[in-house]
XYZ file of C-alpha atoms in Angstrom:
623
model
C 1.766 51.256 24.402
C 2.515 48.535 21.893
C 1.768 44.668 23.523
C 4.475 42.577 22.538
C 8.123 41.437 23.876
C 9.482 42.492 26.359
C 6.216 42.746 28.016
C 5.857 46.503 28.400
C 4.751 48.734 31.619
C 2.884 51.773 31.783
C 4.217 54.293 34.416
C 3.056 57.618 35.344
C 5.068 60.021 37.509
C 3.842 63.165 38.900
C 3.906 65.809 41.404
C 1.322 66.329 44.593
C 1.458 68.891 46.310
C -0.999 70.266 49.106
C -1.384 71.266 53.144
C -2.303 69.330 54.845
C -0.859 65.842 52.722
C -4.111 65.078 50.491
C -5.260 61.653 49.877
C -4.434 60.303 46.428
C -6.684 58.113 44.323
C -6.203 56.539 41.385
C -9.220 55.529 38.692
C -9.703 54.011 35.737
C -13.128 53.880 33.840
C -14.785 54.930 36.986
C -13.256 52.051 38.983
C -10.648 52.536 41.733
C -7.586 51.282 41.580
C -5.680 49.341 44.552
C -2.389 47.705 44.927
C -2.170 43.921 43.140
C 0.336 42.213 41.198
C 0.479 44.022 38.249
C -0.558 47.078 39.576
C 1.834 49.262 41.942
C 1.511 52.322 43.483
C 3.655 54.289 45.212
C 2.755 57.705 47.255
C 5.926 59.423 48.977
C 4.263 63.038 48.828
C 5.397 65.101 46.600
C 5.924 62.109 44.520
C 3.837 59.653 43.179
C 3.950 57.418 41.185
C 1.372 54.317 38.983
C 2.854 51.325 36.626
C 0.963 48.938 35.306
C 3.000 45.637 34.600
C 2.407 43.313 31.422
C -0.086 45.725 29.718
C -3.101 43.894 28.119
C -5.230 45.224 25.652
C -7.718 45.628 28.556
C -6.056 47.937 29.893
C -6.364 50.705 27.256
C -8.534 53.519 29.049
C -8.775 56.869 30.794
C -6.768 56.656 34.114
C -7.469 60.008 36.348
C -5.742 60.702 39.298
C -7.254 62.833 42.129
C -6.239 64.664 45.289
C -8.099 65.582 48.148
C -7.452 67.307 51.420
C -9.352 69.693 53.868
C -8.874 72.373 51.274
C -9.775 71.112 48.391
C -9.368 68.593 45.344
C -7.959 68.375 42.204
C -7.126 65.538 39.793
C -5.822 64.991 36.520
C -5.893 62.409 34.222
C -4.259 60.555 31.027
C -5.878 58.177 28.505
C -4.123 55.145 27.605
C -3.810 52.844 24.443
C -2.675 49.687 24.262
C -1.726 48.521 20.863
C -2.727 44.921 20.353
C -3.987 42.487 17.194
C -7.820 42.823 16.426
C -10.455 40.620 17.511
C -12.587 38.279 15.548
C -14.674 39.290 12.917
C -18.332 38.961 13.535
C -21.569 36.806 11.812
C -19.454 34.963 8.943
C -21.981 34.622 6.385
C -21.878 32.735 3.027
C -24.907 33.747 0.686
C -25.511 32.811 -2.871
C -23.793 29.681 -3.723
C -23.897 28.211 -7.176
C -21.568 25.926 -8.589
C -19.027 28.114 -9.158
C -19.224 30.721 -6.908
C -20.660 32.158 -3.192
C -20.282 35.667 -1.505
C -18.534 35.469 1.751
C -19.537 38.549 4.388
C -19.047 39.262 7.557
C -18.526 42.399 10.147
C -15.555 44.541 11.878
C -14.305 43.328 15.357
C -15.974 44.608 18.016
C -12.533 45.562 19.012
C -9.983 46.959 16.571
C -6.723 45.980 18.583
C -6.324 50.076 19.177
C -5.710 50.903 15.719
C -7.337 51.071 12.432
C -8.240 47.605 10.600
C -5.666 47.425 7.445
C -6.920 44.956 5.865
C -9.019 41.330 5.845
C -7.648 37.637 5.084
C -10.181 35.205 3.554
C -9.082 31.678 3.210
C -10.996 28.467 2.408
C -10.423 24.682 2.333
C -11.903 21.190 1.569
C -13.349 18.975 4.422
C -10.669 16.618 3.452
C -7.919 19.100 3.636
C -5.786 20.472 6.607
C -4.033 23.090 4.855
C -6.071 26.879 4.008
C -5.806 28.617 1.009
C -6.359 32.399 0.291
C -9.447 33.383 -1.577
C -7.602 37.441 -0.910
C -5.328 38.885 1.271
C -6.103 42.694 1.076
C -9.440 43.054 1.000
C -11.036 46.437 3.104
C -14.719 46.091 2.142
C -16.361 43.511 4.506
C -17.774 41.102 1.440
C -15.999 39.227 -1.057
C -16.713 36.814 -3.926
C -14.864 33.050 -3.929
C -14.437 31.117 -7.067
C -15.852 27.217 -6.492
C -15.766 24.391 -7.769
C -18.694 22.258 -8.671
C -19.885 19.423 -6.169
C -17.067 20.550 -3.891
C -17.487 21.341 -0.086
C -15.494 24.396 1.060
C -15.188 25.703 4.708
C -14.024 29.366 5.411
C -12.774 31.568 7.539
C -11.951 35.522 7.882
C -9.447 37.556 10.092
C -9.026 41.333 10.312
C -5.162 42.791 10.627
C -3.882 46.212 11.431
C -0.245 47.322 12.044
C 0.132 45.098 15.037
C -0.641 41.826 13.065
C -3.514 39.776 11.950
C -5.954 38.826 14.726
C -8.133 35.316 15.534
C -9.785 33.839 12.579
C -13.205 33.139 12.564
C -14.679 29.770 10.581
C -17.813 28.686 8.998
C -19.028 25.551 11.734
C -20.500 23.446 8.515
C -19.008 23.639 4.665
C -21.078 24.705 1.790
C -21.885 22.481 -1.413
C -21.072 24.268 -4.649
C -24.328 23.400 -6.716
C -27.003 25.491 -8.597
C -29.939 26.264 -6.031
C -32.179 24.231 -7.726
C -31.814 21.767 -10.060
C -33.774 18.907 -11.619
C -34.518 16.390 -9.253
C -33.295 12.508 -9.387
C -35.859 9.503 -10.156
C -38.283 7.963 -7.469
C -36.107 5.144 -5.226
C -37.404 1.613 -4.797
C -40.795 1.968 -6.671
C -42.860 -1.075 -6.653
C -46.232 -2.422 -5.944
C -47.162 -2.956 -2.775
C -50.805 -4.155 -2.963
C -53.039 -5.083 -5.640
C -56.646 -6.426 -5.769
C -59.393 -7.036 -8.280
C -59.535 -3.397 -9.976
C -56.532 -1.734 -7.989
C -52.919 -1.875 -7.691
C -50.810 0.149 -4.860
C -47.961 1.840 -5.630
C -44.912 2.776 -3.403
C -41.814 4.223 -3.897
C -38.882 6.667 -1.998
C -37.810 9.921 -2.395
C -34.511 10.751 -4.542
C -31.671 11.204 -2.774
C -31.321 13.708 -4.914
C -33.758 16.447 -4.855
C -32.433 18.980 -7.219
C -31.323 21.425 -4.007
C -35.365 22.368 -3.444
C -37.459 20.219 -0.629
C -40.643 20.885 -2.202
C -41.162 17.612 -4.116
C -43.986 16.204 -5.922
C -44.721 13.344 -8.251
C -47.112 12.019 -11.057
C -48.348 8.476 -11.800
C -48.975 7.000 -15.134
C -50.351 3.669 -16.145
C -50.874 1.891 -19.526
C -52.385 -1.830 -20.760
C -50.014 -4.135 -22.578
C -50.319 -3.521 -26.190
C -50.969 0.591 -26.101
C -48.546 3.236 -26.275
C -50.427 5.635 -24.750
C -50.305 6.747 -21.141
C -52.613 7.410 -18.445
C -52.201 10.223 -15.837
C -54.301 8.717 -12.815
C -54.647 11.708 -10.886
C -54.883 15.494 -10.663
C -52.282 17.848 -9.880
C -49.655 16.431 -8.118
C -49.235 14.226 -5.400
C -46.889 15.237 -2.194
C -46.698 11.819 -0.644
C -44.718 8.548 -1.974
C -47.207 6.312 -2.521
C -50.620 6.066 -4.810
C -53.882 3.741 -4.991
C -54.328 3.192 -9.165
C -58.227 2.067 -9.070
C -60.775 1.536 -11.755
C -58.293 -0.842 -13.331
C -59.653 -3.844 -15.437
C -59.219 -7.413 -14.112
C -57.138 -9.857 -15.364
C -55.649 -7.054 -17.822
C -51.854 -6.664 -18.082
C -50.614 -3.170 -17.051
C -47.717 -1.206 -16.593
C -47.321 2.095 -14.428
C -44.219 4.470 -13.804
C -43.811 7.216 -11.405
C -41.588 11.017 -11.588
C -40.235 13.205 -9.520
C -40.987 16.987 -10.007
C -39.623 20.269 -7.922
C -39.634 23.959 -9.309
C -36.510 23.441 -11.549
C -38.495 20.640 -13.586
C -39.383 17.188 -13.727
C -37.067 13.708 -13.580
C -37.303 10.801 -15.844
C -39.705 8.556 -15.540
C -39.122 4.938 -13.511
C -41.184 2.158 -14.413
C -43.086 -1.204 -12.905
C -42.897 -4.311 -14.440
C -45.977 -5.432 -16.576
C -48.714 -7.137 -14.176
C -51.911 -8.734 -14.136
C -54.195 -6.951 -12.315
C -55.650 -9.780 -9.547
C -56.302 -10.764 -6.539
C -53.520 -13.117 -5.826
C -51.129 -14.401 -3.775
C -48.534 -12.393 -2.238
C -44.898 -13.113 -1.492
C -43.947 -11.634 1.920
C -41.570 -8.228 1.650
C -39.701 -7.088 4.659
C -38.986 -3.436 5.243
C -35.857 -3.199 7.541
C -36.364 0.037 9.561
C -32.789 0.483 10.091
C -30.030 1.873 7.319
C -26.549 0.737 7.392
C -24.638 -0.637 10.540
C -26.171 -0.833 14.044
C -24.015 0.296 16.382
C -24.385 -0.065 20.526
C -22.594 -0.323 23.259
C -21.682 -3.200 25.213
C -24.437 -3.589 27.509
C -26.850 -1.304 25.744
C -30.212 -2.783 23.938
C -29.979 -3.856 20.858
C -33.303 -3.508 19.237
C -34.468 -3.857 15.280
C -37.696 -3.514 13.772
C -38.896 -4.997 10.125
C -42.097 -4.176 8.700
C -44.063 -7.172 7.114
C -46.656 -7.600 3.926
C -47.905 -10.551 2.182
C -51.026 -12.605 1.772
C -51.458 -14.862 3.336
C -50.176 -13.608 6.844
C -45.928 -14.561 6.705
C -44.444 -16.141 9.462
C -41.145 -14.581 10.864
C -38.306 -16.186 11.720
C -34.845 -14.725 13.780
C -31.865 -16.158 12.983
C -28.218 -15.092 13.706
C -24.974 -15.320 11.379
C -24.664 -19.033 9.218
C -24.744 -20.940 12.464
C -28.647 -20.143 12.186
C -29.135 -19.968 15.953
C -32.315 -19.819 17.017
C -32.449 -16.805 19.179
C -35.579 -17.478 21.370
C -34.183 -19.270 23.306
C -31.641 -16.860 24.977
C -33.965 -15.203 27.955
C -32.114 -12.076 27.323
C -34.729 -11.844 23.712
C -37.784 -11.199 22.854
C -39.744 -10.844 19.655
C -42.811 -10.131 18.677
C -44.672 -10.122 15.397
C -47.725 -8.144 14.353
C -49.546 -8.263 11.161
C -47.516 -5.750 10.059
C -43.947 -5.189 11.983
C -42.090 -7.804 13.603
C -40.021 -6.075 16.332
C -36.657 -8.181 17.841
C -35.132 -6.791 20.930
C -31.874 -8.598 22.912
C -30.854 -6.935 26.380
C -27.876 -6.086 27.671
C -25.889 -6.622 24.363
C -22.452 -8.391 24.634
C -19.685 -8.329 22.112
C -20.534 -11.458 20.860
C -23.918 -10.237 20.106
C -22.526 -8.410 17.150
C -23.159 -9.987 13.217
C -25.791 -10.683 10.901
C -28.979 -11.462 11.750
C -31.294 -13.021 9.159
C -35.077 -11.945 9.087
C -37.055 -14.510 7.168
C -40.474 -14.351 6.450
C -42.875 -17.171 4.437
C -45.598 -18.173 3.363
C -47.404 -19.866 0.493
C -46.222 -17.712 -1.561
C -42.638 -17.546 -0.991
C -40.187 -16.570 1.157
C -38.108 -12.646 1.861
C -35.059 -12.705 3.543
C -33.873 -9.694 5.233
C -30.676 -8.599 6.742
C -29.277 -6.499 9.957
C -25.681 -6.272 10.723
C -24.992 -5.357 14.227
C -21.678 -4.430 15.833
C -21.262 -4.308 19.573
C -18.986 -2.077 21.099
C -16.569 -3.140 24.201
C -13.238 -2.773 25.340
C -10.551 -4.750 23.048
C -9.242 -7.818 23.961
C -5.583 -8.941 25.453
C -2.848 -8.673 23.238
C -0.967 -11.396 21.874
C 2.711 -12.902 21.718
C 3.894 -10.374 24.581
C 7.947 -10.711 24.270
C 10.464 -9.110 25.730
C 14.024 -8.986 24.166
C 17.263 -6.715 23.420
C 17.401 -6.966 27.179
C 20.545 -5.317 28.433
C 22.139 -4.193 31.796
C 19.662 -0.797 31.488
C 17.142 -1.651 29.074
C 14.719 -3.689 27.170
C 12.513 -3.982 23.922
C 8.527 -5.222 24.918
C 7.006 -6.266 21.592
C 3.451 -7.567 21.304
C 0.646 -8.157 18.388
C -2.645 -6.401 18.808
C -5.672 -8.440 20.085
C -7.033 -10.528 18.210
C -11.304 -9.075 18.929
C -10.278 -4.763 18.782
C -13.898 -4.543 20.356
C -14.934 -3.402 17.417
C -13.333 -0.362 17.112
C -9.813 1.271 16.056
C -6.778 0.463 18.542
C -6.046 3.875 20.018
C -3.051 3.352 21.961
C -1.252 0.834 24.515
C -0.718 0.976 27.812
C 2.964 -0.471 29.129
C 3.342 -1.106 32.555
C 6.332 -2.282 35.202
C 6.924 -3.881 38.122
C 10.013 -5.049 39.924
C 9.413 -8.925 41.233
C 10.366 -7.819 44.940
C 8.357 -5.267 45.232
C 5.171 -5.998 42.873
C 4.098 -2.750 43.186
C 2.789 -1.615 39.052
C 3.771 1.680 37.739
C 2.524 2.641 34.450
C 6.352 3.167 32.283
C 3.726 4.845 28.890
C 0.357 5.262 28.603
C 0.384 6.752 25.295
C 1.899 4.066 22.771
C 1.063 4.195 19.382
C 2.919 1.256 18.028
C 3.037 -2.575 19.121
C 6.550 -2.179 20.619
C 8.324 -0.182 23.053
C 11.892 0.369 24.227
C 12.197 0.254 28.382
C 14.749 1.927 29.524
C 16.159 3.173 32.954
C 16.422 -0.417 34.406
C 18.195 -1.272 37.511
C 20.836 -3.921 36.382
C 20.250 -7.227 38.140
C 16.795 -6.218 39.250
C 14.111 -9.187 37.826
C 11.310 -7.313 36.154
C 7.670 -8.104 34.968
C 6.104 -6.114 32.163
C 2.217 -5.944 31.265
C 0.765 -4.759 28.614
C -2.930 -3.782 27.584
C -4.686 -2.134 24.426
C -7.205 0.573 24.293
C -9.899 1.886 22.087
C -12.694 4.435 22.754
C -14.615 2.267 24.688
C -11.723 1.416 27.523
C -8.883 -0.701 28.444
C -8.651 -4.008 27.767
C -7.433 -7.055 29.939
C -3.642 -7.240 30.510
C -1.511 -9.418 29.547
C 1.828 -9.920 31.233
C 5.480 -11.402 30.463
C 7.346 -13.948 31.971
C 10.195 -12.214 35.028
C 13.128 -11.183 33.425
C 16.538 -10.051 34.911
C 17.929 -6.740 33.556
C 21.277 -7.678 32.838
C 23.908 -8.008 29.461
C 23.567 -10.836 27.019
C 26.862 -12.221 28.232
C 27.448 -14.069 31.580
C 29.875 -14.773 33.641
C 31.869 -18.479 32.656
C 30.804 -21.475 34.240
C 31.922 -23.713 36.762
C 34.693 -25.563 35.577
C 35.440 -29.439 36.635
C 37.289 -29.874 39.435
C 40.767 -29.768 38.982
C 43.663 -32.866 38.697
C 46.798 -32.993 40.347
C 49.250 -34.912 37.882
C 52.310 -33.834 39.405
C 54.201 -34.164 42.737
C 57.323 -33.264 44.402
C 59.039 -32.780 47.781
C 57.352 -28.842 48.100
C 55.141 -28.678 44.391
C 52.758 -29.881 42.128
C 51.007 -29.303 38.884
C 47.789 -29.314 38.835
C 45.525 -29.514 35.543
C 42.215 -28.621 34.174
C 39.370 -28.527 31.363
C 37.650 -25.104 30.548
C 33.775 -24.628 31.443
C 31.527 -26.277 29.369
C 29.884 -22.664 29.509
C 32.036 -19.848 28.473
C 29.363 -16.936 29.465
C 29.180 -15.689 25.457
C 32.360 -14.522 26.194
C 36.382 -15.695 25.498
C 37.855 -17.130 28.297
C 40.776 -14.385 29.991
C 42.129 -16.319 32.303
C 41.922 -18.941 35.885
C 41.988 -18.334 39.340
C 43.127 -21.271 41.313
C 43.206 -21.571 44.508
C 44.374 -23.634 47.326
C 43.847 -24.815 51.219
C 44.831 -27.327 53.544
C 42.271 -29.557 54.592
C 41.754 -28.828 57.948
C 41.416 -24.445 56.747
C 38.048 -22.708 56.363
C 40.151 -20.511 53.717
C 41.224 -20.541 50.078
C 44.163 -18.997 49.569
C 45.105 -18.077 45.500
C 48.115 -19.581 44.198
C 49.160 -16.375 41.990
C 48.166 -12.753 42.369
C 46.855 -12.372 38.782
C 44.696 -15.042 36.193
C 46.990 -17.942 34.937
C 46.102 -17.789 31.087
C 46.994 -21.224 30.663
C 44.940 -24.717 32.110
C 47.935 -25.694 34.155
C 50.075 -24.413 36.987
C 52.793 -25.626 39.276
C 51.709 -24.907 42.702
C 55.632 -24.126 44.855
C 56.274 -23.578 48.564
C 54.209 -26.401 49.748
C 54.351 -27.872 53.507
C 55.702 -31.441 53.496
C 53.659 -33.515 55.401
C 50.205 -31.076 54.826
C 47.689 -31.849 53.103
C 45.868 -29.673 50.613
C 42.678 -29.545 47.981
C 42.553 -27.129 44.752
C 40.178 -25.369 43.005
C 39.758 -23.260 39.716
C 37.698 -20.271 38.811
C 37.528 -19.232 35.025
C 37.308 -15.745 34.160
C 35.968 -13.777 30.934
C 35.261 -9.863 29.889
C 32.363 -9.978 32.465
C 34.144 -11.304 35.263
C 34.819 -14.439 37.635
C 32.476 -17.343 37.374
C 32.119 -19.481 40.108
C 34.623 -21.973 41.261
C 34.798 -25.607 40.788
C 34.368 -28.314 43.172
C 37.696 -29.476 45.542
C 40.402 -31.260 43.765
C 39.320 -35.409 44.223
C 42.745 -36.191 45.257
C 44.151 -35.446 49.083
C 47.710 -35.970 48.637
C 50.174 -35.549 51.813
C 53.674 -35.195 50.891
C 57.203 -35.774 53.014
C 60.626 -36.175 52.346
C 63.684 -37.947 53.901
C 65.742 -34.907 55.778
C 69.072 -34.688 57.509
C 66.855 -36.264 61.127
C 65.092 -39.003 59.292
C 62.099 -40.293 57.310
C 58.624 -38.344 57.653
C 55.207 -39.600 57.882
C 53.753 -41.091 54.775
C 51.644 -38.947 52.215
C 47.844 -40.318 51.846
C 46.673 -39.962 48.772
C 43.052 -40.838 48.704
C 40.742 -41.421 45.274
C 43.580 -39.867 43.355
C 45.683 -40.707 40.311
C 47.724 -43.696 39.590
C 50.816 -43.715 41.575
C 53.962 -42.410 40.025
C 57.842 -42.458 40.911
C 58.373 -39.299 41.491
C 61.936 -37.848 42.252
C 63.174 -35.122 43.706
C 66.454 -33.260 45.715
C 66.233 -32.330 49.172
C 68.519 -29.873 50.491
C 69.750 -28.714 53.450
C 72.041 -25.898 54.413
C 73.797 -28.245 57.566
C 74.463 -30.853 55.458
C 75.746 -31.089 52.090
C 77.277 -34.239 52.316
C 74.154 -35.992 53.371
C 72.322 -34.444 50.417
C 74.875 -36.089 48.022
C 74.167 -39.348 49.618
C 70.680 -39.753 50.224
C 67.701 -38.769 48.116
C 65.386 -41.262 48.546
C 61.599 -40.150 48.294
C 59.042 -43.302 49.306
C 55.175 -42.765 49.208
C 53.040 -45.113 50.277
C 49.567 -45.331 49.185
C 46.663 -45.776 51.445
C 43.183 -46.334 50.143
């Protein structure tokens, strides 16, 4: 059976036969098999019937199948194998490197994948590299040479293939340097003298940081007066440690020693003191910082930093912090404490502005050695800056931020963005994953009023939040304004034209049309004068009531739809007219316009002689 897609099934069918029925059992490597999900069997005597669903690898074996009744037993069997990729290849090894060159060995899956290993892939790259490249593709031996390149690191990594396909790789955990075994190691580090006396002068110095690829070090000392040009080996053999007492020297003479490095391969150049006078003198204090590079801690984590301390006479340390110089003993969360030898500085539960550069100074009569420890505290960031929200739009929005100003020391991660609808403010987080210092919202509720937060995040945590001021989810463009109230400039027996300005705020959008409206003064209701917008700023209102009296207003409408309407008309006009039964109550017009003669024909279906005669319209008008 060959794994792949469609999953396949392996199904056996057979006959049973036996009196009485005999009990069937099915096995596989000695272990029974029972009814599950990918295993079904079915027993309707004389036929019966296994499948196994999904075949695995594991599943490769000897399945037997036995019957058993009151006369007997029998069984059968069948051995099953299911074709799959091999596993990984076992104990990677990579043995004699130079620098151009390693072996690369390793040993056959423990399981083959069902059928016969093919062939091996060998592939290396560079730390700094994602991508692999083949050293071979069609190797069968289980060892294989790789070409290098000198002072190069190189990981690797080896998978076996047969007909199915290639199987899991499996990859060196640390890269190899290609470099010679052993080379020639590099020059002593920081030699100097320490200490010197009457007759004797002490020498340290550091290790290489190279050491020629062998750990077994060793180094010789040489000295020589002013004047000679021969020199002096000072000891026997060689010596293992990094540091020497030259005695016997001659007091008040000038000398000069130097100091090299020696391992199997050879021995390094030499590295040499300045010329000194061999005396008991003064000394200028030298601090040894026991700490290289950066110190790095945690907010709330000790921070603690330790200085070793020579010179004659005794130095006296002092702690300072950054330019500022602050005098760190007074914070109760330090302490230090000073020994003839080591000064030791320890500050407690470490904040983020703990972090800088603290200055070690120590003096005496001699002079003065400044030392220097930079410290950087670990915490959370701090709240982001210029939160903004705009684009905003009936569904959507753009956040947009700059990253804190204190990161906490460490790389910005990600940002968390976070919503909340004023009427609810209940926060949901809308991303926790985003990369950048903006984000798009979408999936707003037009005309819901929204608040957005936003905080940053390194490896240490989440930082404060920092929120936005309520917006409302809506388009750029409004609805108009409310216009002024409207004038009446015109009047008649049953009209009048009324007049007005546009809204001093058109919404961001033209101007369609007006709604006016009207109502008699005594009505609750506004009636609208015409069944669609007026385009124009002026309309003659028909069909009025003589003797009524009514108020206007006007509504301006855009794209986005109607605005508000304005205040009532000022004026309250009443209107009446001389008919065929006599004069009608005077109109009131109150706060209005200046008066006008205004004429007008009355008619009358009972009287056309009348109408001829008489069309007199009077208006009086009461303050």
């Amino acid at each position: 059976i060959m794994r792949g897609v469609p999953v396949p099934t392996a199904k056996w069918i057979t006959d049973v036969k036996g009196r009485p029925d005999p009990d069937i059992t099915w096995s596989k490597d000695g272990k029974v098999l029972v009814q599950e999900k990918r295993v079904e069997i079915v027993h309707d005597l004389p036929n019966v019937e296994l499948q196994v669903k999904e075949a695995k690898r594991s599943d490769h074996g000897k399945y037997i199948i036995a019957a058993k009744n009151s006369c007997g037993h029998a069984q059968a069997f069948a051995v099953v194998n299911v074709l799959d990729r091999p596993g990984p290849c076992q104990n990677l090894k990579i043995s004699y490197v130079t620098k151009d060159s390693c072996m690369i060995s390793w040993e056959s899956p423990v399981d083959n994948g069902g059928s016969e290993i093919t062939n091996y892939i060998v592939e290396y790259r560079e730390p700094n590299q994602r991508g692999w490249s083949i050293v071979s593709s069609d190797i069968t031996k289980r060892l294989v040479k790789a070409n290098l390149r000198e002072n190069r690191e190189y990981f690797f990594r080896v998978c076996a293939e047969n007909k199915i396909g290639p199987g899991p790789c499996i990859e060196t955990k640390t890269p190899i340097l290609a470099i010679n075994p052993i080379d020639k190691p590099g020059e002593p580090e920081n030699l100097h003298i320490a200490e010197k006396g009457k007759t004797f002068v002490y020498l340290k110095w550091r290790r290489p940081d190279y050491d020629g690829g062998s750990p077994n070090l060793s180094y010789h000392v040489e000295r020589k007066l002013k004047d000679s040009d021969e020199w002096e080996r000072v000891h026997k053999g060689s010596i293992k440690e990094t540091h020497y007492m030259v005695d016997k020297c001659v007091e008040n003479k000038i000398y000069q020693f130097r100091v090299q490095t020696k391992n199997e391969a050879g021995e390094s150049d030499w590295v040499k003191t300045a010329e000194v006078v061999v005396k008991e003198d003064l000394q200028k204090p030298v601090l040894e910082l026991k700490l290289s590079g950066v110190l790095t801690v945690k907010a709330g984590d000790t921070i603690r930093i330790e200085a070793g301390v020579r010179g004659k006479p005794q130095p006296e340390v002092v702690w300072t912090k950054d330019k500022d110089a602050t005098d760190l003993t007074r914070s109760p969360r330090v302490s230090i404490e000073t020994t003839s030898d080591t000064s030791k500085f320890v500050l407690t539960k470490s904040r983020r502005s703990d972090g800088g550069k603290y200055v070690i100074t120590a003096t005496n009569t001699a002079g003065s050695f400044v030392a220097y420890a930079t410290v950087i505290v670990l915490d959370k960031p701090g709240p982001v800056r210029n939160l903004k929200v705009t684009d905003i739009s009936s569904d959507r929005c753009t956040v947009t931020w700059d990253p804190p100003e204190d990161d906490g020391g460490c790389e910005i991660q990600n940002y968390i963005l976070e919503k909340c609808e004023s009427k609810r403010m209940v926060w949901s987080t809308y991303s926790s994953s985003v990369l950048t210092n903006y984000a798009h919202v979408t999936r707003l509720i037009e005309g819901n009023e929204y608040i957005f937060r936003v905080r940053a995040e390194n490896k240490m945590g989440t930082g404060p939040p920092t929120e936005t001021h309520p917006i409302i989810a809506k388009t750029k463009y409004d609805r108009p304004g409310r216009p002024d109230p409207p004038d009446v400039t015109r009047v008649s027996k049953e009209e009048m034209t009324v007049v007005w300005n546009p809204p001093e705020y058109d919404g961001g959008k033209s101007i369609t049309g007006y709604i006016l409206e009207k109502k008699e003064k005594r009505s609750l209701r506004w009636v609208p004068v015409t069944k669609t917008a007026i385009p124009e700023r002026r309309k003659k209102v028909t069909n009025l009531i003589p003797g009524h009296e009514y108020q206007f207003r006007v509504s301006a409408e855009n794209e986005v739809g109607l605005g508000e309407p304005s205040l009532p008309s000022r004026p309250v006009f009443r209107v009446s007219a001389q008919n065929q039964v006599g004069l009608g109550r005077p109109a009131e017009l109150k706060e209005a316009v200046s008066p006008k003669e205004i004429l007008g024909e009355f008619s009358h279906p009972l009287c056309i002689y009348i109408q001829s005669l008489l069309a007199v319209v009077i208006f009086y008008f009461v303050c």
